[in-house]
Every structure is written in structure tokens, then in C-alpha cells.
Amino acid sequence: MAFMEKPPAGKVLLDDTVPLTAAVEASQSLQSHTEYIIRVQRGISTENSWQIVRRYSDFDLLNNSLQIAGLSLPLPPKKLIGNMDREFIAERQRGLQNYLNVIMANHVLSNCELLKKFLDPNNYSANYTEIALQQVSMFFRSEPKWEVVEPLKDIGWRIRKKYFLMKIKNQPKERLVLSWADLGPDKYLTDKDFQCIIKLLPSCVHPYIYRVTFATANESSALLIRTFNEKGTLKDLIYKAKPKDPFLKKYCNPKKTQGLELQQIKTYGRQILEVLKFLHDKGFPYGHLHAANVMMDGNTCRLLDLENSLLGLPSFYRSYFTQFRKINTLESIDVHCFGHLLYEMTYGRPPDSVPVDSFPPAPSMAVVAVLESTLSCEACKNGMPTVSRLLQMPLFSDVLLTTSEKPQFKIPTKLKEALRIAKECIEKRLIEEQKQIHQHRRLTRAQSHHGSEEERKRRKILARKKSKRSAVENSEEQPVKHNSNNSGSGASSPLTSPSSPTPPSTAEANRLTRRCKEAVFCITSTSSASSTSTSRSLDNLRLRDACPAPAPGCEWCESWSLAQFYPEFPKGNFEESQNL
């Protein structure tokens, strides 16, 4: 967003699906209790982090609220006596960190409103049920024929989407469900186009789309009414759940789960793929496929929540496919999400992790083939097949669908262009987020490798080898350097004939003698070594380049006869040098 640019009115810039991480950094003991300082971070950026302070009683309250999920969470036990000891506080801090890690690893718990309010109270302090009731009340002023029966509390996973059981005043026995949702970060349609397309949804007719009875929108939210189905969704069928129960109770840790029969998998899968192909051909973005968005009507699957992409809401599986850069279009998102759905239909539970390395035994190898093409490591790395390609696979190609309802969904050309631009913007934001995650993963992997014990040992060995190599190179360069000094004084000195060398002056002789006496390996004339040992010393000195120039008073110089190098050297200069 440009500097000083105001965000669009009513648009929520916060993506609720971005994972939160929490680290218990420290603790502080007060007079009667201990507080724990927690660092919370949203996404991969360390700049998007903050600190919160929580007591053990706050953790206990959160744990009691999450009991509806039916999970056994590892909250450290209470202790009334000795709970201020330093060792006990350190042990409890480690236990609370493990407790948070277990919650964060659960896909359903990590996205629930209870945890978001605990870790990020600034962004999730609002009461969205009250906000939804206010919006619905304003709507009823212009539409008095509708009446609210009761709120359906937390039946969905979204924090900013609420549901109410409705009825028509002149038809009190008929039950309907009203859904209200705030705008999301991927809302790129203009307010005018957005409201026009929302009002077109009741005109969408397809045998595998759940019909919208009424739809309206304003600049900040949308409201839709559908017929209430007592049988519930495909996820309710798999998990043997009651549709009106809270989302955490129904799906977090169900007591009874059962995969579907092979014929049901084939039929339901074919129906869902057909409606996805229909929407893609119409240029209508979806990207929100999961088992709780498929309504069951007898033996027919009907797709729900077509309005989510128009509202700009993030997908239920967004935290999964943002890890894979090849899943970067809305069609590839739908195909990947279909893989999650097919896994649940087959095994009665979601996959433990994605990508899936190996699949358990399935009713047919044709099922495994589709799962491998959508959830395997190779598929996530190389890209998803198209919806048309899935329809041609053996699992679905022989399924015969019989329906008398003719699909129709007329979208004006102007709105089609607006949908195309919005679709491109959604994909662009996804690609940018995937790029950042990929770069962060590479950096983290490099830092981890660089700081490993094995890598540190390898660097030490390389440093020793480099040091030895440098020492050898320096010892080889020294003789070359000094020999070049012996050959002449530089470019500015006049060239002389080798047969008649120019004798040095008295000052130069004194300087050379001084250099020999200061040299480490110089041997003075007082030495009484034999000629054999002298020659060995001379050999060593040549190798080490001990004497940089011949000078009197040095055994190296005298043994080679100074006159040999300087035949015209005056005797007085030699004696004067010896005296020095």
C-alpha cells in the first residue's frame, strides 16, 4: 500500500489464516503470583511481533474453554504450595511452552477465536456476534418478513462469519440459515461491482450448487439466506456430527469417524469436480473447497459459500498451499483442496501433514492415484493437474450422473471483466506471499546449517589448511623477493656489466654489514666451524634467504670471497666495516 494511502472502507486487511507463533521468553515473580512474558509473531516477519503478559490462571481459563474440543492438552498442573520457587517456575515455563506448541500444531485449534483472543487481544477484542446482530437488525428494517429464531453459535470456523437460524413470518415451520460475513484481505472488487455480483447469486442454478434464497451486501459486509438442511454437510456425514454443534466439538477430535464407500467416493468426487469445472468455465473464482462447504442433499453434493471469494475471505487450507510455489492459481488451489477432501472421504480424517509421503491402504488404487496427483511431494513440487484432467482419471471417468436440472448462471460481460481482474489480484498476493515464505525458508535452512556442529568442525579444518597453505606460499615468495633485491636496486639504477661490477661505497658497505649482523641466521667470523659445516650452513641460508646481500663480517659473505662479487672493493672499506 502506498504511503499515506487509506485502506478501502470496510476492508479487513488482516488475514486470519496467517499462523501465529508464541514463545514464552521469560517470567517475572510479583508479590503473590508469577507472570509469563510471551513473544507472539504473525507469519514469518520478526517485525510483525509483539509481547503479551499472561498468568497461569489465564492459561487455565483458555484450557477450560478449549475442553469443548475433546482433546487432552498438556497444561502443567496447578500447585498451591511452593509455586514461587525458581526451579518450579522454570519447569512450569517449559511446560507452558509445550502447551502452546501442541495447540499451534493443530490446524483447527490454531485458527479458533479463543486462541486468537488469547495471543492477539488487540486485533480480536471485538464481539463479532454483536456486530453481526446489528447488521442483521438493520437489514430487517427493510425486510420485515424475516425473523431470527436463534444464533447458531460457532458452527463455522471463521472468526468474522456468523450464522443465525431464521424463519419466514407467514411460514413459521420452514427453517432457513442466515450467514453474515465481514470483508477480507482479498476483496478487490469495487463496491458497486461487489454488490451487483452478490445480488446475482440467487440466480445461479446448478444441480451441484446449494441454492441461495436471498443475498444482499453493503460497503463493509454481505448477508445471505439459504434453506437450513437438517442432514448437514459432507463433513458432518464423515464425522457423524450434528450440524448445529460448535465447529470445535464436531471436528476437532470426533469419537466416530468413518471413510465412505468406494461408490460414494466416486460419485461425490465426480459431482464436486463437475461444479468446479462449471465455475472455472464461467470465470467465477472459488478457492474455498473443503468438506464443511459441501452440503448433502440425499446422495447429491451441493457446493456452498460461493460468496467467499467475492468477499475476499482467505481459504481454510491457505496455510498449506502457501508453502508450495507451484500452487499459485485459483484452479490449482481448488485441485489441491479437492485432494484434502478426497483424503477425508477415503480415510475419515484429514492428513496429518502435507505433502503426504505415503498413503494408507485405500478401497482402490485409483483413489491413491488421484491422491498422489494432488497431495504427494512430487505433485506439490511440480504442480497440480487441471480439473479436466482429474475428470478423465479412472476413478471418475466411468461415473454416470443423471440430473434433469440445467445449469445456468448469467454474468454480464462487464462483471466478468471485473471478476477476471479480481482473480488476478488474488493470485498476485498469493504468489508474493509464497515468494517471501520460500526466501525465509532458504535463509532459515542456511542459518541452521551454518550453525551446526558438523559445519563448525568443517570450517575449522578448512581454516587450518588455509593457514598452512598461506605459510608455505609466504616462505616460497621470500627467496624470490630477496633475489630480486640482490639483482639490482630498481628501475632507477643504471645498468652495469656483470663482468665489471661497480664497487659499493663505504656507507653502503656499512649498511650491508649492519643488515647481516641483525639477520637471524647470520654466522659471524668468530665461528671455527669446518668447511663442511660451513657449506651446509650456506645451503640452508640459501634456502631460507638469510643474508639478503653479501657483506663483510658474515661467514656466508666471506666464504664466497667478497672479491668474487666485488673485485674492486677497497681494502679500507673492508677494515672499516669489520671495526663497525
XYZ file of C-alpha atoms in Angstrom:
580
model
C 0.000 0.000 0.000
C 1.345 3.430 -0.951
C 2.416 5.917 1.683
C -0.484 7.769 3.313
C -2.948 5.706 1.255
C -6.054 4.900 3.234
C -7.299 1.297 3.226
C -10.610 0.687 1.468
C -13.600 1.344 3.695
C -14.778 -1.762 5.486
C -11.969 -3.954 4.185
C -10.211 -6.056 6.813
C -6.510 -6.108 5.922
C -5.710 -8.807 8.482
C -5.501 -12.366 7.166
C -6.842 -14.623 9.927
C -5.266 -17.720 8.367
C -1.665 -16.498 8.768
C -0.209 -18.730 11.509
C 0.733 -17.264 14.878
C 3.781 -18.484 16.780
C 4.327 -17.953 20.502
C 7.479 -18.254 22.616
C 7.499 -17.924 26.417
C 10.587 -15.722 26.740
C 10.771 -15.042 30.476
C 8.889 -14.918 33.745
C 8.625 -12.321 36.492
C 7.592 -13.010 40.052
C 5.438 -10.449 41.772
C 4.242 -10.453 45.381
C 1.553 -13.084 45.070
C 1.831 -14.541 41.565
C 4.095 -15.099 38.553
C 3.650 -13.529 35.135
C 4.968 -15.052 31.925
C 6.208 -12.836 29.090
C 5.259 -14.278 25.690
C 6.571 -13.157 22.306
C 3.905 -13.616 19.606
C 4.670 -13.369 15.901
C 2.352 -13.355 12.901
C 3.786 -15.059 9.846
C 7.492 -15.053 9.007
C 8.355 -11.408 9.654
C 10.001 -10.713 13.004
C 8.860 -7.104 12.661
C 5.246 -8.277 12.952
C 5.613 -9.413 16.560
C 4.555 -8.217 19.995
C 4.745 -9.153 23.667
C 1.911 -10.207 25.937
C 1.906 -10.976 29.655
C -0.138 -13.910 30.951
C -0.571 -15.559 34.323
C -1.064 -19.257 34.865
C -4.731 -18.546 35.601
C -5.075 -17.121 32.060
C -3.704 -20.363 30.625
C -6.076 -22.322 32.834
C -9.034 -20.283 31.592
C -8.011 -20.875 27.960
C -7.632 -24.586 28.605
C -11.122 -24.799 30.146
C -12.586 -23.038 27.094
C -10.858 -25.486 24.738
C -12.238 -28.539 26.538
C -15.156 -28.450 24.110
C -12.758 -29.819 21.504
C -12.433 -33.067 23.464
C -8.629 -33.072 23.324
C -6.259 -33.856 26.186
C -3.983 -30.828 26.177
C -0.730 -30.916 28.219
C -1.321 -27.926 30.505
C 1.031 -28.119 33.547
C -0.917 -28.947 36.739
C -1.714 -26.445 39.451
C 0.420 -26.195 42.591
C -0.727 -24.334 45.701
C 2.400 -24.659 47.873
C 5.882 -23.841 46.586
C 4.656 -22.290 43.357
C 7.052 -19.332 43.714
C 10.257 -21.423 43.755
C 12.685 -20.549 40.993
C 13.123 -24.135 39.820
C 9.378 -24.733 39.780
C 8.773 -21.537 37.760
C 11.411 -22.568 35.195
C 9.834 -26.017 34.875
C 6.352 -24.537 34.509
C 7.617 -22.130 31.844
C 8.855 -25.071 29.791
C 5.512 -26.822 30.293
C 3.542 -23.780 29.121
C 5.727 -23.539 26.018
C 4.983 -27.167 25.192
C 1.278 -26.499 25.774
C 1.287 -23.650 23.237
C 3.252 -25.740 20.724
C 0.667 -28.540 20.851
C -2.189 -26.089 20.232
C -0.361 -24.386 17.360
C 0.269 -27.731 15.658
C -3.488 -28.434 15.460
C -4.939 -26.840 12.313
C -8.430 -26.356 13.789
C -7.326 -25.084 17.221
C -4.736 -22.703 15.785
C -7.472 -20.908 13.805
C -10.100 -20.724 16.519
C -11.235 -17.418 18.011
C -10.387 -18.443 21.592
C -6.680 -18.784 20.842
C -6.581 -15.634 18.670
C -8.012 -13.563 21.512
C -5.532 -15.069 23.964
C -2.476 -14.287 21.809
C -3.619 -11.176 19.905
C -6.142 -9.234 22.002
C -5.636 -6.001 20.058
C -6.954 -7.434 16.779
C -9.542 -9.850 18.172
C -11.166 -7.976 21.028
C -14.388 -7.213 19.142
C -17.570 -9.208 19.710
C -18.389 -10.308 16.166
C -21.693 -11.879 17.162
C -22.979 -8.500 18.360
C -21.660 -6.797 15.229
C -23.468 -9.372 13.088
C -26.708 -8.877 15.059
C -26.527 -5.138 14.491
C -26.111 -5.631 10.748
C -28.932 -8.167 10.625
C -31.239 -5.843 12.598
C -30.608 -3.043 10.106
C -31.433 -5.445 7.298
C -34.735 -6.485 8.940
C -35.924 -2.885 8.973
C -36.276 -3.015 5.194
C -37.254 -6.710 5.044
C -39.784 -7.281 7.850
C -40.894 -10.716 6.636
C -37.801 -12.409 8.143
C -37.372 -13.218 11.795
C -34.391 -14.545 13.810
C -35.076 -17.771 15.706
C -31.682 -18.241 17.405
C -27.973 -17.688 16.751
C -26.062 -20.758 15.612
C -23.032 -20.111 17.763
C -19.615 -21.069 16.354
C -20.897 -23.649 13.873
C -18.287 -22.425 11.405
C -14.517 -21.966 11.712
C -14.337 -18.346 10.556
C -13.986 -15.689 13.216
C -15.685 -12.948 11.199
C -18.566 -15.018 9.831
C -21.686 -15.680 11.926
C -24.815 -17.798 11.414
C -28.433 -17.423 12.576
C -31.407 -19.714 12.327
C -34.237 -17.855 10.539
C -37.872 -18.259 9.642
C -40.423 -16.510 7.454
C -43.271 -14.994 9.462
C -46.015 -16.357 7.255
C -44.257 -19.760 7.023
C -43.195 -20.446 10.636
C -42.352 -24.129 10.131
C -39.776 -23.549 7.411
C -36.268 -23.034 8.720
C -33.560 -21.066 6.977
C -29.998 -20.161 7.881
C -28.614 -16.651 7.553
C -24.856 -16.111 7.167
C -23.226 -12.722 7.717
C -19.559 -12.090 6.876
C -17.172 -9.162 7.029
C -14.874 -8.298 4.131
C -11.477 -9.990 3.863
C -7.993 -9.045 2.632
C -8.623 -10.403 -0.894
C -11.604 -8.201 -1.717
C -10.578 -6.390 -4.920
C -13.969 -5.691 -6.498
C -15.330 -2.165 -6.361
C -18.288 -1.678 -4.036
C -20.652 -1.306 -6.982
C -19.452 -4.469 -8.760
C -19.340 -6.348 -5.476
C -22.957 -5.596 -4.604
C -24.127 -6.393 -8.142
C -22.464 -9.827 -8.208
C -23.693 -10.695 -4.704
C -27.260 -9.983 -5.825
C -26.727 -12.284 -8.838
C -26.043 -15.345 -6.651
C -29.748 -16.304 -6.166
C -29.991 -16.589 -9.958
C -27.238 -19.229 -10.086
C -28.812 -22.597 -10.838
C -26.773 -25.808 -10.894
C -27.572 -29.333 -9.732
C -24.444 -29.339 -7.548
C -24.639 -25.806 -6.101
C -26.697 -25.184 -2.959
C -29.293 -22.591 -3.869
C -29.170 -19.095 -2.361
C -32.620 -17.800 -1.361
C -31.666 -14.180 -0.775
C -28.450 -12.123 -0.931
C -27.541 -8.511 -0.272
C -24.404 -6.525 0.557
C -23.181 -3.099 1.592
C -19.735 -1.476 1.567
C -18.493 -3.496 4.579
C -20.248 -6.917 4.648
C -22.648 -9.322 2.958
C -25.711 -11.229 4.120
C -27.087 -14.401 2.502
C -30.024 -16.686 3.335
C -30.292 -20.358 2.400
C -32.581 -23.220 3.354
C -31.469 -24.979 6.525
C -30.525 -28.618 5.926
C -31.022 -30.934 8.890
C -28.632 -33.548 7.482
C -25.740 -31.121 7.428
C -22.601 -31.131 5.312
C -20.329 -33.815 3.885
C -18.021 -33.282 6.870
C -20.960 -33.959 9.218
C -21.589 -37.206 7.336
C -17.959 -38.314 7.664
C -17.603 -37.326 11.339
C -21.112 -38.406 12.414
C -21.731 -34.892 13.792
C -24.788 -32.758 14.466
C -24.954 -29.681 12.199
C -25.865 -27.238 14.991
C -22.940 -28.156 17.259
C -19.895 -25.856 17.509
C -17.125 -26.427 14.994
C -14.554 -27.434 17.639
C -16.876 -30.021 19.142
C -17.815 -31.534 15.783
C -14.486 -31.829 14.020
C -11.516 -31.315 16.335
C -11.490 -34.764 17.956
C -14.518 -36.754 16.808
C -15.266 -40.013 18.590
C -16.631 -41.679 15.483
C -15.153 -41.276 12.026
C -15.657 -43.474 9.044
C -14.443 -43.293 5.489
C -17.017 -43.527 2.731
C -17.616 -46.485 0.460
C -15.870 -46.564 -2.893
C -19.036 -45.838 -4.898
C -19.812 -42.825 -2.711
C -16.260 -41.543 -3.154
C -16.545 -41.878 -6.932
C -19.989 -40.245 -7.153
C -19.394 -37.373 -4.734
C -15.978 -36.684 -6.215
C -17.378 -36.540 -9.755
C -20.180 -34.177 -8.709
C -17.761 -31.783 -6.992
C -15.377 -31.777 -9.958
C -18.253 -31.044 -12.333
C -19.337 -27.946 -10.417
C -15.733 -26.734 -10.131
C -15.332 -27.020 -13.895
C -18.599 -25.120 -14.364
C -17.391 -22.216 -12.198
C -13.977 -22.090 -13.873
C -15.591 -22.022 -17.323
C -17.744 -19.094 -16.179
C -14.676 -17.224 -14.929
C -16.047 -17.270 -11.381
C -13.306 -17.599 -8.732
C -13.875 -20.066 -5.901
C -10.868 -21.417 -3.954
C -12.822 -22.442 -0.809
C -13.415 -26.147 -1.225
C -13.442 -28.285 1.918
C -15.794 -30.922 3.352
C -17.731 -28.418 5.505
C -18.546 -26.374 2.366
C -20.325 -29.265 0.658
C -23.964 -29.689 1.633
C -25.528 -33.148 1.468
C -28.951 -33.414 -0.161
C -29.721 -37.116 -0.287
C -26.988 -38.662 -2.452
C -26.138 -35.350 -4.053
C -23.326 -32.990 -3.087
C -24.034 -29.265 -3.423
C -21.342 -26.614 -3.136
C -21.668 -23.823 -0.534
C -20.269 -20.340 0.056
C -19.720 -19.044 -3.451
C -19.682 -15.572 -1.920
C -16.408 -16.146 -0.010
C -14.133 -15.283 -2.912
C -16.178 -12.140 -3.653
C -15.856 -11.067 -0.017
C -12.091 -11.635 -0.199
C -12.015 -14.236 2.587
C -8.918 -16.474 2.855
C -9.204 -20.208 2.243
C -9.412 -22.829 5.001
C -6.301 -24.553 3.598
C -4.340 -21.378 2.827
C -1.605 -22.121 5.372
C -0.958 -25.382 3.455
C -0.737 -24.248 -0.161
C 1.218 -21.062 0.587
C 4.171 -23.407 1.223
C 4.222 -24.580 -2.415
C 5.045 -22.085 -5.157
C 3.526 -24.222 -7.929
C 0.042 -23.907 -6.389
C -0.410 -20.310 -7.487
C -3.740 -20.155 -9.341
C -7.312 -20.492 -8.119
C -7.810 -23.628 -10.219
C -4.692 -25.269 -8.736
C -5.946 -24.238 -5.271
C -9.286 -25.949 -5.938
C -7.499 -29.099 -7.152
C -5.231 -29.183 -4.086
C -8.206 -28.652 -1.765
C -10.032 -31.434 -3.604
C -7.121 -33.695 -2.626
C -7.721 -32.844 1.054
C -11.432 -33.546 0.598
C -10.805 -36.875 -1.141
C -8.420 -37.925 1.656
C -11.129 -37.235 4.262
C -13.745 -39.130 2.272
C -11.381 -42.105 1.942
C -9.874 -42.349 5.443
C -12.432 -40.494 7.587
C -9.867 -37.935 8.822
C -7.652 -35.185 7.398
C -3.997 -35.900 6.544
C -1.549 -35.490 9.426
C 0.733 -33.343 7.281
C 1.073 -32.163 3.708
C 2.728 -33.233 1.468
C 1.901 -36.872 2.188
C 4.840 -39.264 1.822
C 2.845 -42.493 1.783
C -0.859 -43.247 1.752
C -2.595 -45.915 3.857
C -4.416 -48.742 2.078
C -7.427 -47.418 0.162
C -10.533 -49.110 -1.286
C -8.987 -48.832 -4.738
C -5.623 -47.976 -6.288
C -7.487 -45.484 -8.459
C -8.145 -43.453 -5.286
C -4.458 -43.485 -4.396
C -3.581 -42.335 -7.918
C -5.733 -39.217 -7.522
C -4.368 -38.551 -4.033
C -0.793 -38.829 -5.309
C -1.537 -36.334 -8.080
C -2.795 -33.738 -5.571
C -1.093 -34.303 -2.181
C 2.217 -36.088 -2.813
C 5.634 -34.420 -2.587
C 6.064 -34.635 -6.351
C 2.673 -33.034 -7.028
C 3.233 -30.170 -4.590
C 6.681 -29.564 -6.073
C 5.799 -29.819 -9.784
C 2.205 -28.530 -9.787
C -1.407 -29.689 -9.761
C -3.339 -31.319 -12.608
C -6.319 -29.475 -14.059
C -9.915 -30.219 -13.121
C -10.476 -31.626 -16.617
C -7.526 -33.981 -16.132
C -8.994 -35.264 -12.859
C -12.330 -35.935 -14.563
C -10.510 -38.136 -17.097
C -8.805 -40.269 -14.428
C -10.150 -43.866 -13.983
C -11.696 -43.099 -10.578
C -14.229 -40.650 -12.066
C -14.326 -41.239 -15.820
C -16.820 -44.115 -15.624
C -19.262 -42.381 -13.220
C -22.651 -41.663 -14.805
C -24.510 -38.614 -13.454
C -28.230 -38.305 -14.018
C -29.814 -34.905 -13.454
C -32.657 -33.026 -15.090
C -31.657 -29.582 -13.812
C -29.967 -27.446 -16.449
C -27.064 -25.295 -15.169
C -27.357 -21.560 -15.724
C -25.518 -18.556 -14.334
C -25.633 -15.414 -16.442
C -22.878 -12.915 -15.648
C -22.772 -9.640 -17.619
C -19.614 -9.023 -19.648
C -18.639 -6.009 -17.545
C -18.817 -8.043 -14.344
C -16.862 -10.887 -15.956
C -14.014 -8.465 -16.603
C -14.194 -7.247 -13.002
C -14.047 -10.863 -11.787
C -11.042 -11.554 -14.010
C -9.128 -8.588 -12.577
C -10.052 -9.558 -9.006
C -8.924 -13.138 -9.675
C -5.536 -11.901 -10.931
C -5.124 -9.719 -7.825
C -5.894 -12.664 -5.527
C -3.309 -14.809 -7.314
C -0.745 -11.991 -7.259
C -0.990 -11.634 -3.470
C -0.661 -15.403 -3.102
C 2.469 -15.513 -5.293
C 4.083 -12.689 -3.339
C 3.378 -14.415 -0.035
C 4.751 -17.718 -1.356
C 7.914 -15.950 -2.515
C 8.509 -14.450 0.926
C 7.938 -17.800 2.641
C 10.338 -19.511 0.215
C 13.073 -16.933 0.835
C 12.576 -17.175 4.592
C 12.772 -20.972 4.451
C 16.046 -20.841 2.494
C 17.535 -18.337 4.919
C 16.488 -20.394 7.930
C 17.918 -23.561 6.398
C 21.219 -21.814 5.624
C 21.484 -20.411 9.136
C 20.716 -23.789 10.661
C 23.365 -25.480 8.506
C 25.927 -22.753 9.206
C 25.437 -23.073 12.963
C 25.529 -26.886 13.100
C 28.346 -28.662 14.944
C 29.407 -30.544 11.836
C 29.664 -27.358 9.810
C 31.712 -25.631 12.526
C 34.216 -28.517 12.559
C 34.465 -28.401 8.776
C 35.174 -24.655 8.843
C 37.927 -25.155 11.454
C 39.634 -27.789 9.283
C 39.437 -25.542 6.230
C 40.857 -22.630 8.231
C 43.842 -24.739 9.337
C 44.521 -25.897 5.769
C 44.308 -22.335 4.502
C 46.703 -21.123 7.199
C 49.264 -23.819 6.340
C 48.941 -23.087 2.628
C 49.485 -19.367 3.240
C 52.606 -20.094 5.328
C 54.078 -22.255 2.554
C 53.319 -19.640 -0.093
C 54.952 -16.905 2.015
C 58.110 -18.999 2.525
C 58.309 -19.575 -1.226
C 57.822 -15.903 -2.057
C 60.579 -14.653 0.307
C 63.589 -16.015 -1.720
C 62.151 -14.654 -4.934
C 61.712 -11.253 -3.375
C 65.205 -11.105 -1.864
C 66.870 -12.451 -5.004
C 65.241 -9.655 -6.934
C 66.709 -7.214 -4.385
C 70.178 -8.757 -4.974
C 69.926 -8.403 -8.732
C 69.648 -4.626 -8.641
C 68.374 -1.583 -6.809
C 65.424 -0.883 -9.113
C 64.481 0.699 -12.376
C 66.097 4.000 -11.457
C 69.626 2.452 -11.040
C 71.928 2.421 -14.080
C 72.602 -0.976 -15.661
C 76.126 -2.426 -15.161
C 78.039 -5.172 -16.907
C 78.291 -8.469 -14.979
C 81.991 -8.735 -15.890
C 82.854 -5.462 -14.189
C 80.643 -4.877 -11.128
C 80.655 -1.452 -9.541
C 82.196 -1.490 -6.055
C 79.923 -0.234 -3.313
C 80.698 2.873 -1.327
C 81.823 2.869 2.331
C 78.342 3.861 3.503
C 76.740 1.024 1.547
C 79.238 -1.488 2.983
C 78.406 -0.334 6.494
C 74.701 -0.691 5.763
C 75.110 -4.223 4.403
C 77.242 -5.269 7.374
C 74.590 -3.965 9.743
C 71.920 -5.954 7.920
C 73.934 -9.150 8.215
C 74.501 -8.705 11.925
C 70.820 -8.098 12.510
C 69.758 -11.154 10.467
C 68.552 -14.169 12.410
C 70.584 -16.747 10.555
C 73.858 -14.782 10.060
C 77.042 -16.565 11.155
C 79.878 -14.303 12.441
C 83.562 -14.646 11.506
C 84.470 -15.885 15.029
C 82.964 -19.230 14.208
C 85.548 -22.039 13.883
C 83.307 -24.475 12.017
C 84.783 -26.711 9.383
C 84.367 -26.090 5.710
C 81.876 -28.937 5.504
C 79.562 -27.477 8.157
C 80.026 -24.075 6.602
C 78.864 -25.326 3.245
C 75.782 -26.929 4.904
C 75.026 -23.633 6.625
C 75.396 -21.897 3.327
C 72.962 -24.302 1.695
C 70.405 -23.672 4.455
C 70.939 -19.973 4.255
C 70.360 -20.013 0.514
C 67.096 -21.858 1.035
C 65.942 -19.525 3.781
C 67.461 -16.442 2.177
C 69.105 -15.420 5.496
C 71.615 -12.917 4.093
C 69.896 -10.548 1.664
C 73.253 -9.219 0.251
C 76.970 -10.109 0.506
C 78.690 -8.119 3.242
C 81.913 -8.340 5.270
C 81.868 -9.903 8.730
C 79.454 -12.658 7.684
C 80.634 -16.215 7.112
C 78.307 -16.559 4.150
C 79.841 -13.483 2.542
C 83.469 -14.235 3.373
C 83.370 -17.941 2.431
C 82.296 -16.964 -1.048
C 85.030 -14.327 -1.170
C 83.872 -10.751 -1.256
C 86.272 -10.090 -4.093
C 84.435 -12.666 -6.164
C 81.406 -10.396 -6.156
C 83.205 -7.063 -5.887
C 86.790 -7.445 -7.220
C 87.466 -3.702 -6.988
C 86.270 -3.372 -3.346
C 88.767 -1.126 -1.453
C 90.605 -2.691 1.479
C 89.996 0.326 3.706
C 86.280 -0.042 3.355
C 86.557 -3.704 4.408
C 88.568 -2.940 7.531
C 86.298 -0.095 8.445
C 83.350 -2.412 8.105
C 84.950 -5.001 10.383
C 85.611 -2.356 13.017
C 81.941 -1.412 12.903
